[in-house]
PDB file of C-alpha atoms in Angstrom:
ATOM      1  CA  UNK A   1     179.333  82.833 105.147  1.00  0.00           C
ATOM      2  CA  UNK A   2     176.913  80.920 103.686  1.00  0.00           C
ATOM      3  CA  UNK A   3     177.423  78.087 106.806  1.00  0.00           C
ATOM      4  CA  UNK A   4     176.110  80.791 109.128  1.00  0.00           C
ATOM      5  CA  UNK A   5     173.433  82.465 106.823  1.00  0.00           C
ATOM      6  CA  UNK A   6     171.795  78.663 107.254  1.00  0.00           C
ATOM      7  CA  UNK A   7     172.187  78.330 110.587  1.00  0.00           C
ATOM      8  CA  UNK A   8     171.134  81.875 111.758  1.00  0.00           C
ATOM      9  CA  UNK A   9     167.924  80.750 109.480  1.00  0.00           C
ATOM     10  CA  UNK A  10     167.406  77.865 111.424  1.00  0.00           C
ATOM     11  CA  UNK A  11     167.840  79.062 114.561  1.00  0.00           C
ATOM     12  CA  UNK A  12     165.266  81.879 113.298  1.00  0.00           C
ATOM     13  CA  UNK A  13     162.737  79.214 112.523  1.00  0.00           C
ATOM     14  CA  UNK A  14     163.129  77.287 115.862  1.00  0.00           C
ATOM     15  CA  UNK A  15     162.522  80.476 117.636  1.00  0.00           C
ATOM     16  CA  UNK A  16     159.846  81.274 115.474  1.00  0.00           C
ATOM     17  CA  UNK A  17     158.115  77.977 115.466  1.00  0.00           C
ATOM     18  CA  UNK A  18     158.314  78.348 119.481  1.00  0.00           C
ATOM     19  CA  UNK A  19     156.957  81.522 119.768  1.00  0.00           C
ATOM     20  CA  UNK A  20     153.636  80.727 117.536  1.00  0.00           C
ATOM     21  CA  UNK A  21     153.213  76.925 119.244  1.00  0.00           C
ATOM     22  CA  UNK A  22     152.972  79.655 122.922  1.00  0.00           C
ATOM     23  CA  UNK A  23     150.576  82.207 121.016  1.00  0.00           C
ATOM     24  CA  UNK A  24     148.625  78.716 119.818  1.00  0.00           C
ATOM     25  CA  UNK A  25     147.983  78.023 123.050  1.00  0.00           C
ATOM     26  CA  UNK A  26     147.502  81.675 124.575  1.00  0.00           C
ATOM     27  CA  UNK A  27     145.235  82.975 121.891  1.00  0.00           C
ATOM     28  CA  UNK A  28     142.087  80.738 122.810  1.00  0.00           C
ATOM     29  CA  UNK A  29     142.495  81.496 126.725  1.00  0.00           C
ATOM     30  CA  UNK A  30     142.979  85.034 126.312  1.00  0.00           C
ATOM     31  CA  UNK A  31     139.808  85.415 124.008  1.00  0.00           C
ATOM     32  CA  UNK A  32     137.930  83.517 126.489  1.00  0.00           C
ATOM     33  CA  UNK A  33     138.826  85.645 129.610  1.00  0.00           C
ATOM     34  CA  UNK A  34     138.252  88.788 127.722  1.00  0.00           C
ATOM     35  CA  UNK A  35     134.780  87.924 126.195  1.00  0.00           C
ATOM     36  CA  UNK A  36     134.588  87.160 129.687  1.00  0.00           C
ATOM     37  CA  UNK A  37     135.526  90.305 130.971  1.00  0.00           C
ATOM     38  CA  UNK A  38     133.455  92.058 128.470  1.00  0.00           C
ATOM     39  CA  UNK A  39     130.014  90.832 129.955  1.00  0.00           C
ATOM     40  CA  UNK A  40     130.543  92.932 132.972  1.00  0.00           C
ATOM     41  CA  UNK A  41     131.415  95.927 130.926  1.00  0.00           C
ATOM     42  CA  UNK A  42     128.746  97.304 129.324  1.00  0.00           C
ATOM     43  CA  UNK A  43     129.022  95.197 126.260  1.00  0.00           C
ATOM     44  CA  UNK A  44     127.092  92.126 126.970  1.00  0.00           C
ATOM     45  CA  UNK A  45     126.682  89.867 124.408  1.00  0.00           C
ATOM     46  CA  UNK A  46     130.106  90.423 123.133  1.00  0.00           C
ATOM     47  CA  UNK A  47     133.006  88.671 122.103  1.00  0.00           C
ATOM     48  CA  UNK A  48     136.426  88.997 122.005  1.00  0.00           C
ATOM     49  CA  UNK A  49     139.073  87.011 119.357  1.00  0.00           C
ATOM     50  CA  UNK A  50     142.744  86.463 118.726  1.00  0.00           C
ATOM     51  CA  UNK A  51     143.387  85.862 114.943  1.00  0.00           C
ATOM     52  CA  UNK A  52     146.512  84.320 113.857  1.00  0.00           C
ATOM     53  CA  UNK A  53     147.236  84.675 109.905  1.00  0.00           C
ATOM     54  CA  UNK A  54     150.095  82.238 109.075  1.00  0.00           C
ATOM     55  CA  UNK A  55     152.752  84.192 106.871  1.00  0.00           C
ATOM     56  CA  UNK A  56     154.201  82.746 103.784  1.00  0.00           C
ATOM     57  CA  UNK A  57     158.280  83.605 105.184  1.00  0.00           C
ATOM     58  CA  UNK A  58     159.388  84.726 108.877  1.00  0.00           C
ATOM     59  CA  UNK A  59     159.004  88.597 109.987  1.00  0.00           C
ATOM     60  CA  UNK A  60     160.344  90.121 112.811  1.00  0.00           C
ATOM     61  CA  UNK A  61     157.248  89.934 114.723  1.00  0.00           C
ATOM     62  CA  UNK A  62     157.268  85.815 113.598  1.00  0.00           C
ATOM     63  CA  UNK A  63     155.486  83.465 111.924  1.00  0.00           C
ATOM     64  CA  UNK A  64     151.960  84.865 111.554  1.00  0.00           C
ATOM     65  CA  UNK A  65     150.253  88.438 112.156  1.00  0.00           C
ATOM     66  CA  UNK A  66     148.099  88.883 115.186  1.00  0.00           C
ATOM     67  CA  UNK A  67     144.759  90.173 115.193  1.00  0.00           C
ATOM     68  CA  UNK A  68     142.097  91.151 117.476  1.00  0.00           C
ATOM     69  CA  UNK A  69     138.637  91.045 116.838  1.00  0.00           C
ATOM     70  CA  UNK A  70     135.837  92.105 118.511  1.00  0.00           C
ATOM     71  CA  UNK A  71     131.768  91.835 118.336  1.00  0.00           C
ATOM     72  CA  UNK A  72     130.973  94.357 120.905  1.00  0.00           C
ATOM     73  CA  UNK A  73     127.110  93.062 120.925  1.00  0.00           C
ATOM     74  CA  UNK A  74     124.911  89.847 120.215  1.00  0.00           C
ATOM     75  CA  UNK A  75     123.889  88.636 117.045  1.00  0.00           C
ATOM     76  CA  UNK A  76     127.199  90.709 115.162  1.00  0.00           C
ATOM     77  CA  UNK A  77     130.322  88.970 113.424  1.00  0.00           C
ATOM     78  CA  UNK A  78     133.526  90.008 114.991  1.00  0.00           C
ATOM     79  CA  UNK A  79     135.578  92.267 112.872  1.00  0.00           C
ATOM     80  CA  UNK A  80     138.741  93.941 113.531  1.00  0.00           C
ATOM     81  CA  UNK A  81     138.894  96.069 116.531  1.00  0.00           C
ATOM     82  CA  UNK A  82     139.709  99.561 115.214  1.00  0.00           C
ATOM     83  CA  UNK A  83     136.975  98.909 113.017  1.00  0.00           C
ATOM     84  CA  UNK A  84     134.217  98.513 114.958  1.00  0.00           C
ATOM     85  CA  UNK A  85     134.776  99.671 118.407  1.00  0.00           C
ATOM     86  CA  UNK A  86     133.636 102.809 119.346  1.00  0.00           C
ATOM     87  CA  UNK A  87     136.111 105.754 122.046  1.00  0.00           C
ATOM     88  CA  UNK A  88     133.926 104.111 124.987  1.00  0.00           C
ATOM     89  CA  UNK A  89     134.275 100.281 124.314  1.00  0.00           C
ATOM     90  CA  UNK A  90     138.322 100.383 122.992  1.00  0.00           C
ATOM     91  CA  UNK A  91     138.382 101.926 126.750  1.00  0.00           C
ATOM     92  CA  UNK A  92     136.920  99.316 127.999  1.00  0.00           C
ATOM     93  CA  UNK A  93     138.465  96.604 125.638  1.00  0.00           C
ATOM     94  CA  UNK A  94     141.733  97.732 126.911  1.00  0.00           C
ATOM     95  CA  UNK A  95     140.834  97.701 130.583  1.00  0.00           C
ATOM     96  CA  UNK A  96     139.323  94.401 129.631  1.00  0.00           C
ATOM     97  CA  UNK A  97     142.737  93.226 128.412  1.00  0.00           C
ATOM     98  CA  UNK A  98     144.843  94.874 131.448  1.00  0.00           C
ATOM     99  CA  UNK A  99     142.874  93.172 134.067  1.00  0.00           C
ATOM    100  CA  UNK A 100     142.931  89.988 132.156  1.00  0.00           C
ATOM    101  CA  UNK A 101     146.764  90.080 131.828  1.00  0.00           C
ATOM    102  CA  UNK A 102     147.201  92.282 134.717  1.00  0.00           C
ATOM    103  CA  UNK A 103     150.360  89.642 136.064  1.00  0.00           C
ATOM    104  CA  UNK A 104     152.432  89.528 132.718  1.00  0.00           C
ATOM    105  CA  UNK A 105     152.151  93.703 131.711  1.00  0.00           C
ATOM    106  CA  UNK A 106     155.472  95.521 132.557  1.00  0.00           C
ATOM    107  CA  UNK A 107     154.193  98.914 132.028  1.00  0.00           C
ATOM    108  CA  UNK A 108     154.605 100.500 134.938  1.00  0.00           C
ATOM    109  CA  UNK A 109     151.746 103.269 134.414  1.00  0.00           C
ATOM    110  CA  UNK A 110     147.979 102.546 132.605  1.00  0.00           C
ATOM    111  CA  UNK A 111     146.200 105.651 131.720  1.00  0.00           C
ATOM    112  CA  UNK A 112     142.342 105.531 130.598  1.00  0.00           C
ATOM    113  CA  UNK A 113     140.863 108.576 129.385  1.00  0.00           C
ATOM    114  CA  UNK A 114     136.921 108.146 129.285  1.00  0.00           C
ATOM    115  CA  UNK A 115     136.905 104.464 130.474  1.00  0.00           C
ATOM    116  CA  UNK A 116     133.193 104.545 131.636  1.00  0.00           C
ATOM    117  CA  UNK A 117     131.735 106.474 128.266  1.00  0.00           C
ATOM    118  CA  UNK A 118     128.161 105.394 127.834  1.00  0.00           C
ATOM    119  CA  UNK A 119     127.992 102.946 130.897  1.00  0.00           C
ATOM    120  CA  UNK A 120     126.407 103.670 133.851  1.00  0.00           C
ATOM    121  CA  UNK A 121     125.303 102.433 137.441  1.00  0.00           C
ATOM    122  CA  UNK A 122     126.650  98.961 138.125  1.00  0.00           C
ATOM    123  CA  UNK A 123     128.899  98.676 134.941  1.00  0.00           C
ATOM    124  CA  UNK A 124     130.388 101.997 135.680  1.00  0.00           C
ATOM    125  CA  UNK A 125     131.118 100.173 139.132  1.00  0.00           C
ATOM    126  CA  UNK A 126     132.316  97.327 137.798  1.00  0.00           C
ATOM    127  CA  UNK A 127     135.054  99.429 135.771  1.00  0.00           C
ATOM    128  CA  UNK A 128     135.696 101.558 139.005  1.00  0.00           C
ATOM    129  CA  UNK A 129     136.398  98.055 141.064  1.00  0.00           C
ATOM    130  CA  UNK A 130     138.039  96.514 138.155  1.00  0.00           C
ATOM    131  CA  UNK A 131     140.580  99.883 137.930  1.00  0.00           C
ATOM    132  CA  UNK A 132     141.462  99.390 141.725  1.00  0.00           C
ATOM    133  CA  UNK A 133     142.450  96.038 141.179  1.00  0.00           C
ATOM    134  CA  UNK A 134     144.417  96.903 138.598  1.00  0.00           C
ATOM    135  CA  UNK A 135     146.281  99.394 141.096  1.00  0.00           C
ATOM    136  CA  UNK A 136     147.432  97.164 143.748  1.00  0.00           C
ATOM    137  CA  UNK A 137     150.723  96.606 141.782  1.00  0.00           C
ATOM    138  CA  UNK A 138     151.162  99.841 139.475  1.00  0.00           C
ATOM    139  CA  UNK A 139     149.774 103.418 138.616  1.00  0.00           C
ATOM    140  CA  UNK A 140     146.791 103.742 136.807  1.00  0.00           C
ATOM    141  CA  UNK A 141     145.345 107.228 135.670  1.00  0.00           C
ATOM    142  CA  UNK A 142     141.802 107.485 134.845  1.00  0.00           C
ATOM    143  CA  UNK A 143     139.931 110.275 133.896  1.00  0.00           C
ATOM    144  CA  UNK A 144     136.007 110.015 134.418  1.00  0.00           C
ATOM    145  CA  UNK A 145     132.963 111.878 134.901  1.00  0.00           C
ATOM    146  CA  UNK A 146     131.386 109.517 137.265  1.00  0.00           C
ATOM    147  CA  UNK A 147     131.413 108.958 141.040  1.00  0.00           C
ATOM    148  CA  UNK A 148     130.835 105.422 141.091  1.00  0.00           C
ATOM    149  CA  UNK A 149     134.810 105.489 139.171  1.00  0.00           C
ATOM    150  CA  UNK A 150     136.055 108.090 141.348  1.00  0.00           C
ATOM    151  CA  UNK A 151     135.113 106.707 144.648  1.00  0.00           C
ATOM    152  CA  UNK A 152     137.278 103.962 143.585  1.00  0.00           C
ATOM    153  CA  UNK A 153     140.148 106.055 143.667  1.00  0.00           C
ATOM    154  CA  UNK A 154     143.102 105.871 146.415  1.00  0.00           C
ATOM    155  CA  UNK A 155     143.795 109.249 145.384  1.00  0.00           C
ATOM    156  CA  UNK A 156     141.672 111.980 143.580  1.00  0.00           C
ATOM    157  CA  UNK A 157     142.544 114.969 141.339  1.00  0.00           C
ATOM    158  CA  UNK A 158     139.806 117.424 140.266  1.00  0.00           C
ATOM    159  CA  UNK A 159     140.641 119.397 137.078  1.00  0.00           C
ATOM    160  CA  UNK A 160     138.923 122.483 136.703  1.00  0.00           C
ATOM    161  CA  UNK A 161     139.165 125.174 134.224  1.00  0.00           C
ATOM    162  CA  UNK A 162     138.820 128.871 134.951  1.00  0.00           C
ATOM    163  CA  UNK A 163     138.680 132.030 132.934  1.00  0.00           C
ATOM    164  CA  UNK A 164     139.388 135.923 133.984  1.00  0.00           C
ATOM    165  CA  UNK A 165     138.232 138.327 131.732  1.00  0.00           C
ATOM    166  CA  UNK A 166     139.797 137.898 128.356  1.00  0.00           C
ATOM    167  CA  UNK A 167     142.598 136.505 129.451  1.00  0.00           C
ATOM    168  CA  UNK A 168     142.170 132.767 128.097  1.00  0.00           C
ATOM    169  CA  UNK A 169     140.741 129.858 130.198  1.00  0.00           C
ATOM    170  CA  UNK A 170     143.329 128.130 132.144  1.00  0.00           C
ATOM    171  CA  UNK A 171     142.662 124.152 134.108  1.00  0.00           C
ATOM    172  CA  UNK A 172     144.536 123.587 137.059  1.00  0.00           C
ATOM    173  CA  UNK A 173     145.160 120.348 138.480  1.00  0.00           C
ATOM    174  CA  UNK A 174     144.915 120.019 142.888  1.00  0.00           C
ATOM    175  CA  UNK A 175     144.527 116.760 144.995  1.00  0.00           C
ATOM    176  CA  UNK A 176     141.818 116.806 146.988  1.00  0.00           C
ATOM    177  CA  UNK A 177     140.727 114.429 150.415  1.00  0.00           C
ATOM    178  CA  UNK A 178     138.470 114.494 153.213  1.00  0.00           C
ATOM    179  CA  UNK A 179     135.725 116.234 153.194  1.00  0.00           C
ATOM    180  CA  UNK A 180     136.496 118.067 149.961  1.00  0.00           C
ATOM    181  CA  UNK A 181     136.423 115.137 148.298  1.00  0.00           C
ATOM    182  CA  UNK A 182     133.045 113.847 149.805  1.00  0.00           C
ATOM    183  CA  UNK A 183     131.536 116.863 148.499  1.00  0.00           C
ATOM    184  CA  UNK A 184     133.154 116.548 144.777  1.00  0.00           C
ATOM    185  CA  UNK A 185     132.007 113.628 144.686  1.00  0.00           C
ATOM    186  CA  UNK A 186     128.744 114.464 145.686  1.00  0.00           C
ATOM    187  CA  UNK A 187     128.904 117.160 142.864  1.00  0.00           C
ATOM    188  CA  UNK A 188     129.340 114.337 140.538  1.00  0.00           C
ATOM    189  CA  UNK A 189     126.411 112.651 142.074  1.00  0.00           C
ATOM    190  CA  UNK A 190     123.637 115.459 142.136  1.00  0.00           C
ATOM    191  CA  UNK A 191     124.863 118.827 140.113  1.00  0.00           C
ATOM    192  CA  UNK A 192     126.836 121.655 141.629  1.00  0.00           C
ATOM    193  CA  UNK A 193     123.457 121.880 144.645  1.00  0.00           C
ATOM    194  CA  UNK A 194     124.498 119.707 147.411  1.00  0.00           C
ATOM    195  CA  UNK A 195     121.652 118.137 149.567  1.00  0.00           C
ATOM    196  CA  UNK A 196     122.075 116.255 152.451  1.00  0.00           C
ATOM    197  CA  UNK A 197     121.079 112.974 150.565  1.00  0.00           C
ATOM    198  CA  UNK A 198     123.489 113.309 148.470  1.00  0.00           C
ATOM    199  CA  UNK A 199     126.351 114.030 150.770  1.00  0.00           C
ATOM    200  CA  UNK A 200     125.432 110.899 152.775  1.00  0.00           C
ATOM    201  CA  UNK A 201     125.275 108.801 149.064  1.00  0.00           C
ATOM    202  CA  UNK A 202     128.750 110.096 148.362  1.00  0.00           C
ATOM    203  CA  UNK A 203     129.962 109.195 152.038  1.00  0.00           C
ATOM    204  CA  UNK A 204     128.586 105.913 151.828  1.00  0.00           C
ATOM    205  CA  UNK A 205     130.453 105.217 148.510  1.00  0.00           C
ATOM    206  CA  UNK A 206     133.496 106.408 149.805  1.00  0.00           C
ATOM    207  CA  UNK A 207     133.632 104.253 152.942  1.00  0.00           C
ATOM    208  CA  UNK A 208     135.416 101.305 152.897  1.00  0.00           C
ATOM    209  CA  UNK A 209     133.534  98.123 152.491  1.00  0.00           C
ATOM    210  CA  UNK A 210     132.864  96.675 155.559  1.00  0.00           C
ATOM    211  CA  UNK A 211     134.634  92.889 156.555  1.00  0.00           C
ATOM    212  CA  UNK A 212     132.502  90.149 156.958  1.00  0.00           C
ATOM    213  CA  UNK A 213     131.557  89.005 159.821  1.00  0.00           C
ATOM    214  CA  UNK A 214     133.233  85.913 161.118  1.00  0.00           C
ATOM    215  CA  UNK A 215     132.054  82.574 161.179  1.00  0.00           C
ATOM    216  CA  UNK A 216     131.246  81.546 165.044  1.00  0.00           C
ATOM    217  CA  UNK A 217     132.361  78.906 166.463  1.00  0.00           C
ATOM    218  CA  UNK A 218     130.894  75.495 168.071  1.00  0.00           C
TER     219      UNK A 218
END
């Protein structure tokens, strides 16, 4: 017993050992490509960090404890994430962190509930582009209050809520497309008025963007 007690301890270490030489080398790169990310998301200025505390004996997770750590603006020291980060920017942390490691996730479904709190214009256009890419090769769910998001969308659900009488509020949950769509999202864009500016804004962000020309030839 005590022949196999040591050698199912060594064969923990080796495992161990190789799992925290791969997060040695993984930790730098992914900080780098998230504070990366980060720039483009509203939180410029920021930085992103992978902390690895070395533990005195072996735990199920391995050798160390992983940490992230975040400084969501210039000039501040990064400090652990749930500490810091507010709704908006763990949102955007994680879609940060998906996009970054978009070709390793398994998860077969990302939901992101308020992704574009407290961004706006380009950012919030940014996220939207950054959400489709994440698309191509699984589900994502977002829920957002801007346009520049939703136009992103390959498909779009309005939620609305609606109350008769005293009977309690209910929300309902319906696809929309065409031209319904064009006009929700013109909603979004100038109030529940529709003008024809902002019909033809919300049809121009909906329209696919256009190829580029080709290069002529000699």
């Amino acid at each position: 017993l005590q022949a196999r007690a040591d050698a199912a301890q060594q064969a923990l270490q080796q495992a161990a050992r190789a799992v925290s030489r791969q997060r040695d080398q993984a930790a730098p790169r992914l900080a780098t490509a998230v504070t990366e990310a980060m720039q483009a998301l509203g939180m410029a200025g920021g930085r992103f960090e992978v902390q690895l505390d070395k533990l005195a004996e072996p735990a199920p997770h391995g050798l160390e404890n992983v940490a992230f750590l975040v400084a969501a603006h210039a000039g501040s020291a990064p400090r652990a994430i749930e500490r810091v980060a507010s709704g908006g920017e763990l949102s955007r942390l994680a879609l940060a962190i998906a996009v970054t490691t978009s070709q390793l996730g398994t998860a077969g479904t990302l939901v992101f509930d308020e992704v574009d709190a407290g961004v706006g214009g380009a950012v919030a256009a940014t996220v939207g582009r950054l959400l489709q890419r994440l698309g191509r090769d699984r589900q994502v769910l977002c829920v957002t209050h801007l346009p520049q998001v939703a136009a992103c969308a390959d498909q779009h659900l309005q939620v609305s809520k609606q109350a008769a009488g005293d009977a309690a509020p209910t929300s309902q949950v319906a696809p929309i497309s065409g031209e319904a769509r064009t006009r929700e999202i013109a909603r979004m864009l100038g109030g529940e008025r529709l003008s024809d500016a902002t019909l033809a804004h919300a049809r121009e962000m909906l329209a696919p963007p256009a190829a580029a020309p080709a290069a002529a030839g000699g």
